[in-house]
XYZ file of N, CA, C and O in Angstrom:
476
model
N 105.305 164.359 162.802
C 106.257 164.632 161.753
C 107.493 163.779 162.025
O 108.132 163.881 163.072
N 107.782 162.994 161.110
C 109.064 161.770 161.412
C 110.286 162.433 160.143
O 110.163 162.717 158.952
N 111.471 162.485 161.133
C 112.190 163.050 159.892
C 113.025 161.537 158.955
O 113.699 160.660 159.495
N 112.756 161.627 157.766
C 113.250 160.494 156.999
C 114.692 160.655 156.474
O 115.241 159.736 155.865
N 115.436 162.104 156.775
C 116.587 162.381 156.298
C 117.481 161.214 156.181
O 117.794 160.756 155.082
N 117.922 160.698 157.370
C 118.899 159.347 158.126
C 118.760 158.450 156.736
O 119.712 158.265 155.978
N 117.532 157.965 156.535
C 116.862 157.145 155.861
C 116.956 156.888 154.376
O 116.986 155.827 153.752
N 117.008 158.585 153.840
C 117.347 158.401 152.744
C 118.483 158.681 152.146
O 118.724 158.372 150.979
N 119.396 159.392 153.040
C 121.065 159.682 152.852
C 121.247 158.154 153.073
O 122.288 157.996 152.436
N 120.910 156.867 153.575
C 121.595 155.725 153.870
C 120.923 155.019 152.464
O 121.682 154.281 151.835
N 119.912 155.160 152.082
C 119.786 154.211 150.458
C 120.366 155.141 149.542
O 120.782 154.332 148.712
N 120.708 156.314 149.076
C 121.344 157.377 147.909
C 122.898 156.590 148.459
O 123.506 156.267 147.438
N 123.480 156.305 149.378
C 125.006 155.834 149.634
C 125.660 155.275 148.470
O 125.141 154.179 148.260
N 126.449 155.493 147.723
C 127.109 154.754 146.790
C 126.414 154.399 145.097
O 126.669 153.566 144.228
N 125.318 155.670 145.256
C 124.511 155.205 143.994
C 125.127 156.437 142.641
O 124.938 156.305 141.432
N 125.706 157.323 143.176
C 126.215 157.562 142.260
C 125.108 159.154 142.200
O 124.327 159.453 143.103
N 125.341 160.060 140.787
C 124.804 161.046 140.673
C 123.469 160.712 140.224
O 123.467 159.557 139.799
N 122.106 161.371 140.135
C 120.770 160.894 139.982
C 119.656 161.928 140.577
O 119.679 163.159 140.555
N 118.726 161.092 141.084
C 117.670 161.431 141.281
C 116.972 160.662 142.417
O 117.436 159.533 142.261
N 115.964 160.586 143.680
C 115.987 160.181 144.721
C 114.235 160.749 144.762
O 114.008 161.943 144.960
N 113.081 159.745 144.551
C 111.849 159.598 144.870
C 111.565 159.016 146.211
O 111.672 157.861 146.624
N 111.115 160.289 146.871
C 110.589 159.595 148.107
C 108.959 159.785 148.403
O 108.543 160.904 148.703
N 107.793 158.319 148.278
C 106.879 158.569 148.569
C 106.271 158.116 149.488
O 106.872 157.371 150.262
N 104.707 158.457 149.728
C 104.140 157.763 150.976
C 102.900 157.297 150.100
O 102.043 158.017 149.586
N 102.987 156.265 150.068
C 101.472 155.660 149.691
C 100.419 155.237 150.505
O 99.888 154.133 150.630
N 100.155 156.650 151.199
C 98.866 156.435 151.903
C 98.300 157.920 151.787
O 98.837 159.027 151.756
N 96.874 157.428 151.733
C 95.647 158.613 152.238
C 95.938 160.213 152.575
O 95.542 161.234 152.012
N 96.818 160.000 153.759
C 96.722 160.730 154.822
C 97.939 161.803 154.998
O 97.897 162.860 155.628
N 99.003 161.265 154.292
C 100.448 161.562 154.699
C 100.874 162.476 153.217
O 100.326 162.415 152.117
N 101.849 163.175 153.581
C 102.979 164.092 152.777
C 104.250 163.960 153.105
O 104.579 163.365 154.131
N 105.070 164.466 152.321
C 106.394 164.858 152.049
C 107.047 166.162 152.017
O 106.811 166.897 151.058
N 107.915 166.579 153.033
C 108.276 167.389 152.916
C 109.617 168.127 153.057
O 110.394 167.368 153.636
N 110.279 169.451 152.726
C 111.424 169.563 152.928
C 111.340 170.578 153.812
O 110.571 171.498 153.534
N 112.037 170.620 154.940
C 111.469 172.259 156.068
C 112.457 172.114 156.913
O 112.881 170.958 156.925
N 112.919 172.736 157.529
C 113.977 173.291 158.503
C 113.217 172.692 159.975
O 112.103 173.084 160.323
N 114.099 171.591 160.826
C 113.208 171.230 161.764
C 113.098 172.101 162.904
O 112.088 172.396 163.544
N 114.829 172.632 163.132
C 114.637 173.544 164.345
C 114.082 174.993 164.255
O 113.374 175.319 163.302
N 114.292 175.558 164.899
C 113.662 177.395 165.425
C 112.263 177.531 165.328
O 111.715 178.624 165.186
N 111.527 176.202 165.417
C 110.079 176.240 165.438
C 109.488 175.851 164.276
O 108.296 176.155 164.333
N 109.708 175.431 163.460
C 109.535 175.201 162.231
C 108.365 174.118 162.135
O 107.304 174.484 161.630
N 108.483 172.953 162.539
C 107.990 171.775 162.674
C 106.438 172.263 163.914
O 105.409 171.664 163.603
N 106.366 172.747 164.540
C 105.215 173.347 165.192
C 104.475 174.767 164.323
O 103.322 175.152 164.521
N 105.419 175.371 163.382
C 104.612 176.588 163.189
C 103.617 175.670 161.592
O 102.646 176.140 160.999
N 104.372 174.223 161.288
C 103.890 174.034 160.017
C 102.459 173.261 160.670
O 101.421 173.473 160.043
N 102.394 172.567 161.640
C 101.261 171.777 162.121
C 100.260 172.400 162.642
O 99.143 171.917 162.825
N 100.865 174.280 163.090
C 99.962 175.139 163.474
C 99.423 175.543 162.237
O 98.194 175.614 162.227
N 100.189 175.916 160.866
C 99.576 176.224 159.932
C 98.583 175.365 159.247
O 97.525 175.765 158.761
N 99.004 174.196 159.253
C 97.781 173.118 158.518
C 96.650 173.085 159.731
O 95.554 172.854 159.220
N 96.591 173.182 160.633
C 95.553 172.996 161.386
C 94.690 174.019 160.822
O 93.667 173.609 160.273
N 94.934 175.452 160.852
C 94.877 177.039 160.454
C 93.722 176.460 158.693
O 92.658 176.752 158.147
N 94.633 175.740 158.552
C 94.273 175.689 156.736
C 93.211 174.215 156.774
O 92.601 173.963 155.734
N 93.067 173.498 157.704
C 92.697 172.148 157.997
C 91.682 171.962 159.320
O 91.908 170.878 159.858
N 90.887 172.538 159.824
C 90.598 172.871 161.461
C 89.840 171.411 161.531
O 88.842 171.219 160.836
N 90.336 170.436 162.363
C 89.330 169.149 162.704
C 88.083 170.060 162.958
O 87.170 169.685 162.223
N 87.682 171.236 163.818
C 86.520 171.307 163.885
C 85.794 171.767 163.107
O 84.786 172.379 163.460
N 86.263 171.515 161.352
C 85.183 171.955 160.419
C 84.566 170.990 160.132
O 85.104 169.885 160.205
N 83.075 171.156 159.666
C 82.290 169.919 159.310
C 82.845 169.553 157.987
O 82.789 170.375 157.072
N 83.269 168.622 157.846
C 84.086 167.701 156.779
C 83.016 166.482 156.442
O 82.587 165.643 157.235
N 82.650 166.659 154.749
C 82.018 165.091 155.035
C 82.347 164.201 154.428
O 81.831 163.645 153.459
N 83.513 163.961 155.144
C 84.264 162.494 154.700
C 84.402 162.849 156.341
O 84.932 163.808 156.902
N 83.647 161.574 156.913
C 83.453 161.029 158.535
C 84.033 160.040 159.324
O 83.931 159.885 160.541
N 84.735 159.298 158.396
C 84.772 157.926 159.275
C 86.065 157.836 160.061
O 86.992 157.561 159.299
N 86.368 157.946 161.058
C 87.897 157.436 162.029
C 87.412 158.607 163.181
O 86.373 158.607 163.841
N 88.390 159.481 163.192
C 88.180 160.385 164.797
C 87.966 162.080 164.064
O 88.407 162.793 163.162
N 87.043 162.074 165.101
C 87.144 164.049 164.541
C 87.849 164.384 163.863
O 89.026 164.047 163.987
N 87.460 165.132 162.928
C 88.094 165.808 162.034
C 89.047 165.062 161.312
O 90.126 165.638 161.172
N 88.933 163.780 160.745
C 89.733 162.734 159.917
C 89.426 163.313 158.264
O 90.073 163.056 157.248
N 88.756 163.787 158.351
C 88.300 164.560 156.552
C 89.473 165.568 156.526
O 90.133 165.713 155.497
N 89.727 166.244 157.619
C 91.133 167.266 157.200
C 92.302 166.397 157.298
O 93.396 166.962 157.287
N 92.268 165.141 157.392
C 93.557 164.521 156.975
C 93.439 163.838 155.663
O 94.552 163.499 155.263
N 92.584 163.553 154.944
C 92.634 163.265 153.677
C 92.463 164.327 152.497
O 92.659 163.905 151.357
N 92.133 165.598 152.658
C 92.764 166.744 151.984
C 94.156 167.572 151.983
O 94.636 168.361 151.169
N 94.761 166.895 153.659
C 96.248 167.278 153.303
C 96.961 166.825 152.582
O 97.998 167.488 152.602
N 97.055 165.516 151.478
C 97.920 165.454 150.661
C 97.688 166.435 149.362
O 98.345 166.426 148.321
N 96.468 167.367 149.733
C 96.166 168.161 148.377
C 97.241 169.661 148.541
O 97.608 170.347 147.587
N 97.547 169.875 149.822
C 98.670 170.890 150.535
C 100.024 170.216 150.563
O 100.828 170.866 149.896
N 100.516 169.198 151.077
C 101.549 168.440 151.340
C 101.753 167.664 150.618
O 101.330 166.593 151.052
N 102.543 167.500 148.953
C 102.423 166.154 148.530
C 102.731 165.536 148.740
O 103.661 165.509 149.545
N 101.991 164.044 147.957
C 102.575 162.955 148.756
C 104.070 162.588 148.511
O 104.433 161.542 149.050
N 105.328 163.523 147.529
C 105.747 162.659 146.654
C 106.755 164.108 147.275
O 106.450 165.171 147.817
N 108.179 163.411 146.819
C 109.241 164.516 146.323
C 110.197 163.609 145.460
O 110.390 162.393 145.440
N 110.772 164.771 144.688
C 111.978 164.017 143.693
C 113.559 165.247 144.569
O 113.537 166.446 144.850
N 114.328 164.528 144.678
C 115.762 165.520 145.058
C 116.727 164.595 144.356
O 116.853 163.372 144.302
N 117.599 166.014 143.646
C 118.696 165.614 142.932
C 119.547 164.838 144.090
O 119.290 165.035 145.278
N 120.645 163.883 143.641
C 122.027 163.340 144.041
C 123.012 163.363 143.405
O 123.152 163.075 142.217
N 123.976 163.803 144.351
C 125.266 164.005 143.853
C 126.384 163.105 144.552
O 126.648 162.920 145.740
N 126.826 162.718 143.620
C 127.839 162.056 144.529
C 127.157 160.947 145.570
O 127.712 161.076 146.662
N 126.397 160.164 145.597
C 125.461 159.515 146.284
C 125.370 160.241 147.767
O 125.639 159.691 148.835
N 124.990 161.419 147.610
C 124.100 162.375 148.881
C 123.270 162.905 148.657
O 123.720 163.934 148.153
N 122.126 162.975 148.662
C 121.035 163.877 148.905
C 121.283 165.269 149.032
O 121.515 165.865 150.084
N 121.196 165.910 147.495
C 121.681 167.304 147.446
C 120.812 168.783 148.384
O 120.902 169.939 147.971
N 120.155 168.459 149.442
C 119.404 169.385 150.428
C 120.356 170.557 151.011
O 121.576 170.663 150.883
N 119.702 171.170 151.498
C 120.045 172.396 151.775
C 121.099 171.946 153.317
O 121.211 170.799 153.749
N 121.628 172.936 153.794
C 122.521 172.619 154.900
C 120.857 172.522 156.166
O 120.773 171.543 156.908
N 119.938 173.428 156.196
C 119.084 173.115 157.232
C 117.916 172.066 156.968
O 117.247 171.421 157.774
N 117.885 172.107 155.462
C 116.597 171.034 155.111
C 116.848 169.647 155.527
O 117.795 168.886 155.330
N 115.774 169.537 156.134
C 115.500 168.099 156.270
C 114.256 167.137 155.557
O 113.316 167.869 155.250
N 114.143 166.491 155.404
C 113.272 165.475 154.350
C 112.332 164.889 155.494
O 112.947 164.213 156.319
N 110.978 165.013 155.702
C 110.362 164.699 156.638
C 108.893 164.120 156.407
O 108.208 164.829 155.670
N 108.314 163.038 156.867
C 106.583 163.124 156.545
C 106.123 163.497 157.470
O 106.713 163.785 158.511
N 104.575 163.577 157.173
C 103.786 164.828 157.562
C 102.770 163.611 157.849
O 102.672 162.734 156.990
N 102.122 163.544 158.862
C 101.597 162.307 159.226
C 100.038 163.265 160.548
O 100.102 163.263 161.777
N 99.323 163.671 160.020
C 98.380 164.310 161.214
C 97.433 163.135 161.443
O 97.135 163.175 162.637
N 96.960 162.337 160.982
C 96.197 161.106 161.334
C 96.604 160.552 162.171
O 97.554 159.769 162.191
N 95.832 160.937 163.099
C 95.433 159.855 164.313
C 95.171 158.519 164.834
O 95.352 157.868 165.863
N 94.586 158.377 163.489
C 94.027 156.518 163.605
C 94.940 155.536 163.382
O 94.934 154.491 164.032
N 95.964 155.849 162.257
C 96.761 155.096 162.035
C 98.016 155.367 162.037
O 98.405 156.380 161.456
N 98.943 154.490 162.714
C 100.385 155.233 163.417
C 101.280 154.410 162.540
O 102.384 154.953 162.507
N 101.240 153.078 161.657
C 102.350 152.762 161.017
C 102.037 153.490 159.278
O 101.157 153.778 158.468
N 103.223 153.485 159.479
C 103.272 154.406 157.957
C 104.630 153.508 157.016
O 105.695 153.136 157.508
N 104.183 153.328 155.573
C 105.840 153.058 155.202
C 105.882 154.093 154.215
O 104.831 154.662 153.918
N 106.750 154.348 153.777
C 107.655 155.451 152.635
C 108.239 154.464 151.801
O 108.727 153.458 152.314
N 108.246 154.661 150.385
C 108.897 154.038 148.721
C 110.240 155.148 148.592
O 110.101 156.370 148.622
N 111.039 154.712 148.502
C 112.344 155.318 148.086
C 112.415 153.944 146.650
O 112.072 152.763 146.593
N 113.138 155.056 145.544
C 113.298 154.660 144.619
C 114.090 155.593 143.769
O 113.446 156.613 143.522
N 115.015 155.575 143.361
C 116.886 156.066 142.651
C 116.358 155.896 140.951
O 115.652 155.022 140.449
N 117.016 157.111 140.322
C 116.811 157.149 139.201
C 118.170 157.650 138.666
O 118.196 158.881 138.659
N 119.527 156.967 138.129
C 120.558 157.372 137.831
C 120.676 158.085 137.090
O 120.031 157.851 136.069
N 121.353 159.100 137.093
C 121.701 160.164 135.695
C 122.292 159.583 134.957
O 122.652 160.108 133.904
């Protein structure tokens, strides 16, 4: 789980009031908004596992065990979020953080689409 907060409070900078698309265009990955500390970030990877178990027979096979429960998590995690801006900040909660969701194993570079829609 990589938090993208930093990332996208630094492109919303100076854009004014709007709208703020952040996606992942891949397979494997989601978007999400979740509170990182008091366990949060472990109880959500315990829950998708819970909802996702590599050791179910999945038949979509190809990469490492249980790679079929990473291409049904974008059907739990979307791939996509829209958050209002105000004032060019990312209108989130005081604990939310903006984070992807990355359980695939095989492949470790990931990029994210940020893209601003002005009011």
């Amino acid at each position: 789980m990589e938090d993208l907060t930093p990332e996208v409070m630094r492109f919303c900078v100076s854009r004014g009031d709007g709208l703020v698309s952040v996606f992942a265009p891949h397979s494997t990955c989601g978007v999400a908004l979740i509170e990182r500390g008091a366990g949060s970030v472990p109880d959500l990877l315990a829950a998708l596992e819970s909802i996702l178990p590599r050791g179910f027979d999945w038949r979509h096979r190809h990469g490492s065990p249980g790679h079929g429960a990473d291409h049904v998590m974008p059907a739990i995690v979307s791939p996509s979020l829209v958050i209002p801006v105000l004032d060019g900040r990312p209108a989130v909660g005081v604990w939310q953080s903006i984070v992807l969701v990355d359980p695939n194993r095989d492949n470790p570079v990931r990029k994210v689409r940020l893209s601003f829609i002005p009011a």
